[in-house]
Amino acid sequence: MSKTFQLSRGQRAAWVAGLFVLLLVSTAVVFGLTNDSLREGQGSPLAKEYTTVSDGEGDGSEATFPATFGEEGKASTLVLYDKTDNTSSNGELYAVATGNLVTHFGTAEIKPVAEYADNAMNAYDAVVYIGTDSAATLPPAFLDDVLTSDTPVMWVGENLNAMTSDRTAQFRSEFGWDPGQTRTVSSDLVHSVRYNDKDVARYTDSVAILESPVVESGSSVQVLASAQCRKDDAPVSCVPDNADGAQDVPWAVRSENLTFVSEIPLDYIDENDVYLIYSDLFYGLLAPDTAAVKQAAVRLEDVGPESDPADLRAMADYLQEAGVPFQVAVMPIHIAKTPEGDDWYGLSLLDRPEVVDALKYMQDRGGTLIQHGTTHQFGTLDNPYSGRSGEDYEFYRYGCSATARQPFEFGDCSNTSYIRQIGRVSEDSVEQHTARIEKGRQVMVDAGLGEPEIFETPHYAASPNAYAAMTDVYDARYEQSDYFAGILSGEPSEAGRAYSQHFPYTVHDIYGSKVYPENLGNITESEQNNHATRDPEFLISRAEAHLAVRESTASFFFHPYLDINYLKDTVEGIQGLGYQFVPVTELK
């Protein structure tokens, strides 16, 4: 048997040196063949899946939604509107907005006033008529029932003069004032409306004039809110040629079962706080015994695979110590361009166990995770900014315009740009949106975070089909929302013909979902798209404005990468107004 082969000491040293050289050469070769700027997730299946989409605009069928919706088993409200050639879009959108609000109290049914039938209001707990067209002809059956029925009626805006002529005497007898007598007040004089001992801000450009009812001194008519006339910060006569020189006039009145609101307070609702008065007036119609409460909620926004775990843990620690339950808006998948801008990368929470651990840490400290889209962007579009998750829209196409109104001049985005709707994304069927939403939800489940029960629409914007998909997957959303003209008539939705609505309380909207309110906005450190910076004082002032509503809600969101002191100042300021922070699911 031959002797086992052995290397000498010198040979072994040479062999080891040779292996070391070979390793260095191999490393150099591999490094040279590899792009040293390669980003993790570059060319990954996720990157390919979410950047490979069809071209063009979605042009398939759109979801339809029933005209009766809300929470069964509570009060029912009939919402009537003018459906005429000139104002049908506004009338329909105002009716949807009103219908959404009254679902706080039960169900809404919306229909054109022209379809009103004899004694129809007797089947409801209340009726709201929204008059948008002064040329509209109201059905005699509706006018007669307003005069004779015991059902509470809210009449908003135009056409009360239809009660003149042969119905005037009966109206005076029933309600104590003359529907044909009004004071015409220039809208630019009315910067605030007095309501429940609070001066509520009014946006003067919403209408050109106010037609205020004339209420005689000593009558049984209750003035619920009064328009305050001011010029150069000094009180002035509302009607210059009027002998009484009144410096305030009725804005909303109630007599017997009729409530009259002199204008439709649904335009510019971000600046027009009389929307909050309108929202509160429904308590008088539908739930007069409701107890007043002050509730608040906070959401940590845009948390995804590239979030800083240390930031997340710091936010959770502070909120737990402050006794503040909170929500976390989670983006399950992150898509973005590589630093060179010539390729895309994609990561999910499953690629970031340290972020998942931080999210579990937040759950342990009172945080509720909600799904915030799936990628918070769409395809490779600048939609409108960069295609990066967290920056762009996911469920509708948007662009940056140099002009605020049509014709829009779309181009590169800047702080002076106006963000405007362009149209539906190319993959806009309900089935496509449902699959996308479920993919993101499953990532959260697979990461061990549990199954989220609430959805938040990225940038609060989506098509009707996307909203239908959200309702298919989730029972509740936590947000502000867009509603499109044509949603009742069945006409195709169009970019720009939509209404964005925030809510002062929880509702069950026309899309079939419970909607928890976010109504204060967020902290920003710089001007964005013609919107001024928003500091804690601004959000606190918005919370104070919402005290006009009986069940007051102050709900805001905050980005965890910002200075935590902003969050502390906002929370403490809102608590100083008497609000108590609760889980979003407990908001009234």
XYZ file of C-alpha atoms in Angstrom:
588
model
C 0.000 0.000 0.000
C 1.469 3.333 -1.015
C 2.127 6.108 1.462
C -0.457 8.868 1.706
C 0.546 11.897 -0.321
C 1.618 14.875 1.830
C 2.771 18.403 1.090
C 5.850 19.802 2.636
C 5.631 22.824 4.928
C 6.833 25.079 2.112
C 4.421 23.585 -0.345
C 1.508 24.093 2.061
C 2.410 27.756 2.498
C 2.558 28.232 -1.247
C -0.807 26.522 -1.663
C -2.499 28.732 0.916
C -1.029 31.836 -0.702
C -2.284 30.662 -4.078
C -5.818 30.190 -2.723
C -5.746 33.691 -1.225
C -4.664 35.182 -4.548
C -7.370 33.213 -6.340
C -9.979 34.546 -3.890
C -8.848 38.103 -4.476
C -8.914 37.652 -8.233
C -12.396 36.075 -8.093
C -13.703 38.872 -5.921
C -12.300 41.470 -8.260
C -13.833 39.750 -11.270
C -17.257 39.490 -9.610
C -17.070 43.095 -8.385
C -16.056 44.263 -11.830
C -18.937 42.440 -13.450
C -21.426 43.856 -10.916
C -22.803 47.402 -10.952
C -21.598 48.878 -7.679
C -24.778 51.035 -7.578
C -27.092 48.015 -7.708
C -29.955 48.670 -5.299
C -31.470 45.903 -3.248
C -34.660 44.846 -4.965
C -33.524 46.119 -8.352
C -35.041 43.911 -11.042
C -36.913 41.923 -8.398
C -40.244 40.220 -9.175
C -41.994 42.985 -7.206
C -40.275 45.693 -9.249
C -41.269 43.968 -12.472
C -44.842 43.308 -11.341
C -45.638 46.852 -10.295
C -43.802 48.696 -13.062
C -45.175 46.527 -15.867
C -48.660 47.871 -16.517
C -50.749 48.433 -19.609
C -50.685 51.797 -21.347
C -53.444 54.365 -21.719
C -56.458 55.107 -19.562
C -58.996 52.748 -18.104
C -62.048 52.738 -20.346
C -63.988 49.703 -19.190
C -67.279 49.592 -17.344
C -67.681 51.385 -14.038
C -69.203 50.178 -10.815
C -72.684 51.321 -9.909
C -73.838 52.207 -6.429
C -77.361 52.146 -4.976
C -79.114 55.431 -4.221
C -80.127 54.039 -0.832
C -77.220 53.434 1.537
C -76.079 53.812 5.134
C -76.542 52.007 8.437
C -79.764 50.052 8.648
C -81.917 50.031 11.736
C -81.611 53.737 12.520
C -83.211 56.935 11.141
C -83.999 57.193 7.424
C -83.604 60.405 5.393
C -84.850 61.268 1.917
C -82.442 63.617 0.089
C -83.942 65.482 -2.885
C -82.075 67.559 -5.462
C -82.643 69.516 -8.685
C -81.737 67.437 -11.727
C -81.706 69.979 -14.532
C -79.477 70.542 -17.553
C -77.526 73.429 -16.040
C -76.985 72.253 -12.493
C -77.446 68.492 -12.495
C -73.776 67.787 -11.706
C -73.684 70.168 -8.751
C -77.073 69.025 -7.548
C -76.067 65.392 -7.675
C -72.724 65.986 -5.926
C -74.362 68.096 -3.202
C -76.970 65.361 -2.724
C -74.276 62.682 -2.380
C -72.343 64.849 0.097
C -75.512 65.411 2.121
C -76.472 61.750 1.894
C -73.064 60.787 3.236
C -73.527 63.114 6.216
C -76.991 61.873 7.176
C -75.771 58.261 7.228
C -74.177 59.185 10.530
C -77.738 58.872 11.808
C -78.911 55.926 9.670
C -79.742 55.556 5.990
C -80.078 57.968 3.076
C -82.094 57.662 -0.105
C -81.289 60.138 -2.876
C -83.551 61.042 -5.773
C -84.396 64.030 -8.010
C -87.128 66.191 -6.519
C -89.032 65.850 -9.809
C -89.622 62.191 -8.917
C -91.285 63.030 -5.621
C -94.687 61.357 -5.163
C -97.659 62.295 -2.960
C -97.084 61.703 0.765
C -93.650 60.146 0.096
C -92.022 61.953 3.008
C -94.250 60.185 5.496
C -92.142 57.051 4.984
C -88.986 58.765 6.271
C -87.756 60.235 9.528
C -86.588 63.416 7.746
C -86.333 65.042 4.321
C -83.619 67.323 2.933
C -84.190 69.328 -0.248
C -81.173 71.006 -1.894
C -82.185 73.809 -4.234
C -79.505 74.527 -6.830
C -81.549 75.795 -9.770
C -83.783 78.826 -9.331
C -85.531 77.912 -12.590
C -86.514 74.449 -11.407
C -90.219 73.622 -11.133
C -90.988 71.797 -7.909
C -93.747 69.156 -7.832
C -96.928 70.455 -6.186
C -97.055 67.248 -4.158
C -93.732 68.092 -2.550
C -94.762 71.685 -1.752
C -98.070 70.535 -0.289
C -96.410 67.874 1.876
C -93.892 70.375 3.272
C -96.863 72.437 4.447
C -98.938 69.604 5.873
C -96.645 66.748 6.940
C -95.157 66.363 10.411
C -91.922 64.955 8.978
C -88.923 67.211 9.726
C -87.789 68.978 6.542
C -84.547 70.844 5.869
C -84.740 73.197 2.877
C -81.333 74.344 1.648
C -80.697 77.107 -0.871
C -83.016 78.098 -3.722
C -86.709 77.950 -4.549
C -88.509 78.655 -1.313
C -90.338 81.308 -3.344
C -92.256 78.397 -4.881
C -94.319 78.648 -1.683
C -95.599 82.101 -2.681
C -98.914 82.865 -4.423
C -101.638 80.460 -3.298
C -99.470 78.784 -0.637
C -98.128 81.934 1.037
C -100.916 82.350 3.563
C -100.711 78.726 4.617
C -96.915 78.949 4.936
C -97.215 82.080 7.142
C -99.813 80.407 9.286
C -97.814 77.214 9.660
C -94.286 78.589 10.066
C -94.650 82.213 11.159
C -92.698 83.982 8.376
C -93.168 84.951 4.747
C -91.196 82.850 2.213
C -91.405 85.693 -0.305
C -89.713 88.280 1.935
C -85.918 88.223 2.037
C -82.960 90.520 2.586
C -80.392 90.426 -0.198
C -76.918 90.559 1.352
C -73.649 90.829 -0.550
C -71.660 87.690 0.186
C -68.388 89.581 0.586
C -69.745 91.179 3.771
C -70.233 87.851 5.541
C -66.958 86.392 6.797
C -68.494 84.529 9.717
C -71.735 82.994 10.927
C -72.717 83.035 14.592
C -73.801 79.576 15.772
C -74.229 78.339 19.336
C -72.253 81.321 20.661
C -69.351 80.627 18.280
C -68.221 82.678 15.294
C -67.740 80.158 12.506
C -65.605 81.156 9.517
C -67.332 81.527 6.152
C -65.692 81.536 2.698
C -67.113 84.617 0.975
C -66.543 83.456 -2.619
C -68.840 80.466 -2.311
C -71.812 82.505 -3.599
C -72.377 86.063 -4.825
C -75.320 86.981 -2.585
C -77.273 85.646 0.368
C -81.034 85.750 0.471
C -81.813 85.917 4.163
C -85.344 85.302 5.477
C -87.084 88.169 7.251
C -88.007 87.126 10.789
C -90.199 89.517 12.714
C -89.293 90.405 16.262
C -91.259 88.362 18.774
C -92.198 85.622 16.298
C -92.000 81.935 17.150
C -89.288 81.423 14.535
C -85.971 80.269 16.030
C -82.864 81.773 14.464
C -80.340 78.935 14.611
C -77.454 80.829 13.015
C -76.946 84.428 11.930
C -74.687 85.918 9.251
C -72.376 88.605 10.657
C -71.828 91.581 8.324
C -68.361 93.163 8.466
C -66.231 95.420 6.315
C -62.600 96.226 7.120
C -63.070 94.289 10.387
C -65.853 96.606 11.532
C -69.582 95.805 11.787
C -71.693 97.294 8.990
C -75.305 97.226 7.939
C -76.047 94.036 6.017
C -78.362 95.932 3.671
C -77.115 99.529 3.257
C -80.485 101.013 2.312
C -82.435 99.154 4.956
C -83.857 101.393 7.641
C -83.141 99.065 10.586
C -79.424 98.925 9.788
C -79.169 95.331 11.045
C -75.570 94.119 11.258
C -76.552 90.471 11.266
C -79.294 88.557 9.495
C -80.703 85.044 9.842
C -78.592 82.410 8.107
C -80.510 79.332 9.302
C -83.942 79.289 10.945
C -86.298 76.664 12.331
C -90.039 76.828 12.792
C -92.202 73.836 13.633
C -90.830 70.959 11.536
C -89.127 73.151 8.883
C -85.452 74.142 8.964
C -84.310 76.623 6.309
C -80.641 77.233 5.412
C -80.129 80.295 3.234
C -77.207 78.925 1.190
C -75.723 75.564 0.246
C -72.629 75.392 2.492
C -70.868 72.626 0.572
C -68.370 74.573 -1.545
C -64.733 75.079 -0.483
C -65.321 73.001 2.636
C -61.624 73.060 3.551
C -61.964 76.797 4.181
C -65.706 77.168 4.604
C -66.459 76.153 8.183
C -70.177 76.763 7.777
C -70.027 73.213 6.400
C -69.623 72.232 10.054
C -72.780 74.119 11.002
C -74.601 72.283 8.223
C -73.264 68.969 9.529
C -74.451 69.796 13.046
C -77.952 70.896 12.022
C -78.826 67.289 11.206
C -78.805 66.470 14.914
C -81.851 68.696 15.311
C -83.657 66.772 12.573
C -82.589 63.243 13.364
C -81.068 62.891 16.841
C -81.840 65.905 19.055
C -81.008 64.072 22.292
C -77.449 63.174 21.280
C -74.949 63.955 24.016
C -71.967 66.166 23.202
C -68.549 64.496 23.065
C -65.023 65.533 22.072
C -62.995 62.724 20.533
C -59.634 62.747 18.764
C -57.586 60.310 16.711
C -54.051 60.287 15.313
C -52.508 58.260 12.499
C -48.812 57.780 11.727
C -48.556 58.014 7.953
C -46.670 56.357 5.062
C -44.890 53.655 7.046
C -43.261 51.165 4.688
C -40.237 48.957 4.050
C -37.860 51.927 3.953
C -39.091 53.568 7.163
C -36.620 54.095 9.984
C -37.389 51.602 12.790
C -35.916 53.973 15.381
C -38.417 56.686 14.369
C -41.287 54.232 14.642
C -40.265 53.049 18.090
C -39.822 56.629 19.338
C -43.320 57.585 18.158
C -44.831 54.514 19.791
C -43.031 55.168 23.077
C -44.240 58.763 23.260
C -47.852 57.974 22.380
C -48.033 55.115 24.847
C -46.576 57.270 27.620
C -49.102 59.987 26.777
C -51.964 57.485 26.954
C -52.833 58.058 23.289
C -54.088 55.128 21.178
C -52.889 55.513 17.598
C -53.123 54.136 14.079
C -50.291 53.287 11.670
C -50.834 53.583 7.916
C -48.729 50.796 6.375
C -47.545 50.664 2.758
C -46.773 46.939 2.337
C -44.663 47.283 -0.844
C -42.124 49.943 -1.796
C -41.444 50.768 -5.458
C -39.006 53.473 -6.583
C -36.391 54.404 -9.163
C -32.769 53.560 -8.523
C -30.518 56.480 -7.562
C -29.369 56.819 -11.187
C -33.006 56.949 -12.312
C -32.544 54.349 -15.051
C -34.164 51.342 -13.370
C -36.640 50.391 -10.667
C -36.413 48.418 -7.439
C -39.077 46.825 -5.291
C -39.167 45.695 -1.673
C -41.881 44.433 0.629
C -42.119 44.271 4.383
C -40.923 40.685 4.084
C -37.563 42.064 2.963
C -37.295 44.309 6.023
C -37.626 42.242 9.237
C -36.329 45.178 11.289
C -39.285 47.314 10.117
C -41.695 44.457 10.827
C -40.258 44.158 14.344
C -40.807 47.908 14.838
C -44.414 47.574 13.653
C -44.991 44.756 16.137
C -43.446 46.992 18.793
C -45.999 49.672 17.856
C -48.852 47.180 18.085
C -47.711 46.230 21.586
C -47.904 49.899 22.586
C -51.441 50.620 21.428
C -50.994 50.960 17.673
C -53.571 49.678 15.187
C -52.166 48.876 11.752
C -54.197 49.808 8.696
C -53.411 49.156 5.037
C -52.411 52.313 3.177
C -52.687 51.205 -0.436
C -50.379 48.496 -1.725
C -47.554 50.485 -3.359
C -48.830 54.076 -2.978
C -47.827 54.702 -6.622
C -48.739 53.355 -10.068
C -46.525 51.841 -12.736
C -43.650 53.992 -13.950
C -45.756 57.128 -14.125
C -44.824 60.399 -12.495
C -48.211 60.392 -10.835
C -47.613 63.236 -10.480
C -44.177 63.412 -8.840
C -41.696 60.557 -9.220
C -43.308 57.115 -9.203
C -41.906 56.538 -5.710
C -44.047 54.872 -3.066
C -45.494 57.376 -0.616
C -45.180 60.294 -3.035
C -47.608 59.346 -5.793
C -51.254 58.431 -6.291
C -52.116 54.765 -6.741
C -55.753 54.587 -7.812
C -56.183 57.609 -10.096
C -54.011 59.624 -12.485
C -52.922 63.133 -11.473
C -50.714 65.815 -12.973
C -49.079 69.113 -12.013
C -50.633 72.099 -13.775
C -49.302 75.633 -14.007
C -52.934 76.817 -14.035
C -55.552 76.365 -11.340
C -58.446 76.095 -13.782
C -59.002 74.705 -17.237
C -57.353 74.708 -19.678
C -54.705 73.017 -17.558
C -51.038 73.289 -18.496
C -49.523 70.011 -17.299
C -45.765 69.802 -16.830
C -43.058 69.388 -14.233
C -44.134 69.748 -10.612
C -43.120 72.664 -8.413
C -44.394 74.200 -5.193
C -46.483 76.575 -7.300
C -48.129 73.757 -9.268
C -51.770 72.813 -8.904
C -52.446 69.085 -8.541
C -55.294 68.191 -10.902
C -57.062 65.007 -11.977
C -56.170 63.519 -15.363
C -58.232 60.332 -15.478
C -58.480 56.680 -14.585
C -55.360 54.523 -14.401
C -54.873 52.013 -17.191
C -55.747 49.015 -14.993
C -59.021 50.231 -13.534
C -61.381 47.290 -13.414
C -62.807 46.396 -10.020
C -61.128 42.991 -10.312
C -57.692 44.513 -10.991
C -57.974 46.873 -8.030
C -59.241 44.072 -5.783
C -56.276 41.852 -6.664
C -53.863 44.717 -6.019
C -55.363 45.533 -2.615
C -55.461 41.874 -1.569
C -51.784 41.441 -2.546
C -50.781 44.213 -0.150
C -53.006 42.875 2.588
C -51.462 39.422 2.252
C -47.958 40.865 2.625
C -48.981 42.261 6.019
C -50.439 38.905 7.023
C -47.365 36.975 5.842
C -45.157 39.369 7.806
C -46.940 38.280 10.977
C -48.709 41.594 11.533
C -52.212 40.163 11.567
C -55.020 40.877 9.137
C -55.756 44.632 8.901
C -59.411 45.625 9.099
C -59.257 49.226 7.818
C -58.029 50.708 4.528
C -56.734 54.174 3.702
C -56.691 55.397 0.093
C -53.315 56.891 -0.904
C -53.660 60.673 -1.143
C -57.409 60.178 -0.565
C -58.105 59.757 -4.292
C -59.477 56.865 -6.339
C -61.840 56.017 -9.169
C -65.338 54.629 -8.544
C -64.055 51.166 -9.488
C -61.217 51.409 -6.990
C -63.611 52.447 -4.228
C -65.829 49.500 -5.134
C -62.802 47.211 -4.809
C -61.934 48.662 -1.412
C -65.477 47.914 -0.259
C -65.132 44.349 -1.570
C -62.034 43.788 0.578
C -62.637 46.043 3.596
C -65.663 47.119 5.635
C -64.110 50.441 6.687
C -61.868 53.230 5.446
C -60.123 55.948 7.503
C -59.777 59.076 5.372
C -61.283 61.814 3.267
C -62.765 60.668 -0.064
C -63.648 61.657 -3.628
C -67.157 61.343 -5.072
C -67.886 61.704 -8.790
C -70.723 63.324 -10.711
C -72.662 60.604 -12.502
C -72.515 58.260 -9.547
C -76.325 58.375 -9.289
C -77.276 58.929 -12.911
C -74.962 56.205 -14.203
C -72.991 58.569 -16.434
C -69.258 57.833 -16.868
C -67.030 59.564 -14.348
C -64.859 62.397 -15.634
C -61.683 63.978 -14.315
C -62.490 67.252 -12.609
C -66.164 66.461 -12.020
C -65.681 65.219 -8.490
C -66.239 66.349 -4.917
C -63.689 65.805 -2.158
C -65.302 65.455 1.254
C -63.989 65.252 4.782
C -66.301 64.240 7.585
C -66.884 65.680 11.065
C -68.047 62.272 12.325
C -68.203 58.631 11.239
C -70.454 57.904 8.243
C -71.427 55.006 5.949
C -70.889 56.426 2.493
C -72.405 55.805 -0.930
C -69.560 53.411 -1.797
C -70.918 51.060 0.869
C -68.170 51.514 3.448
C -67.958 52.848 6.967
C -65.684 55.897 6.855
C -63.817 57.019 9.954
C -63.007 60.731 9.734
C -59.655 62.410 9.222
C -60.485 66.097 9.089
C -57.555 68.223 10.306
C -54.812 67.337 7.809
C -51.141 67.056 8.730
C -47.995 68.958 9.675
C -45.915 70.267 6.755
C -42.620 72.126 7.024
C -42.742 73.868 3.653
C -45.238 75.176 1.119
C -46.641 72.430 -1.074
C -48.632 72.925 -4.250
C -49.894 76.382 -3.314
C -50.734 75.248 0.208
C -49.057 77.105 3.041
C -47.069 75.322 5.711
C -49.147 73.727 8.448
C -47.766 73.777 11.967
C -49.257 72.415 15.209
C -51.056 75.704 15.831
C -52.852 75.355 12.510
C -54.082 71.836 13.283
C -55.153 72.915 16.757
C -57.141 75.790 15.242
C -58.896 73.285 12.957
C -59.715 71.155 15.991
C -61.213 74.228 17.643
C -63.367 74.913 14.579
C -64.767 71.368 14.792
C -66.181 72.139 18.221
C -69.132 73.559 16.265
C -70.303 69.954 15.833
C -72.059 68.262 18.724
C -70.045 65.050 18.455
C -66.773 66.849 17.848
C -63.975 64.904 16.171
C -60.382 66.095 15.767
C -58.500 63.596 13.636
C -55.090 64.157 12.017
C -52.085 62.310 10.610
C -48.359 62.668 11.121
C -45.241 61.496 9.273
C -42.813 59.734 11.659
C -39.714 61.195 10.021
C -40.656 64.679 11.265
C -39.503 66.146 14.567
C -41.426 64.361 17.322
C -41.971 67.692 19.096
C -44.450 68.634 16.368
C -46.460 65.574 17.329
C -46.246 66.342 21.038
C -47.353 69.952 20.556
C -50.304 68.914 18.409
C -51.494 66.179 20.747
C -51.213 68.407 23.805
C -52.931 71.323 22.062
C -55.870 69.170 21.010
C -56.132 67.706 24.513
C -56.121 71.257 25.852
C -59.380 71.871 23.971
C -60.988 69.040 25.910
C -60.636 66.262 23.343
C -59.882 62.693 24.414
C -57.848 60.479 22.092
C -59.473 57.122 21.327
C -58.897 54.267 18.868
C -60.306 55.278 15.504
C -62.896 52.507 15.711
C -64.453 54.273 18.712
C -65.041 57.578 16.939
C -68.725 58.505 16.996
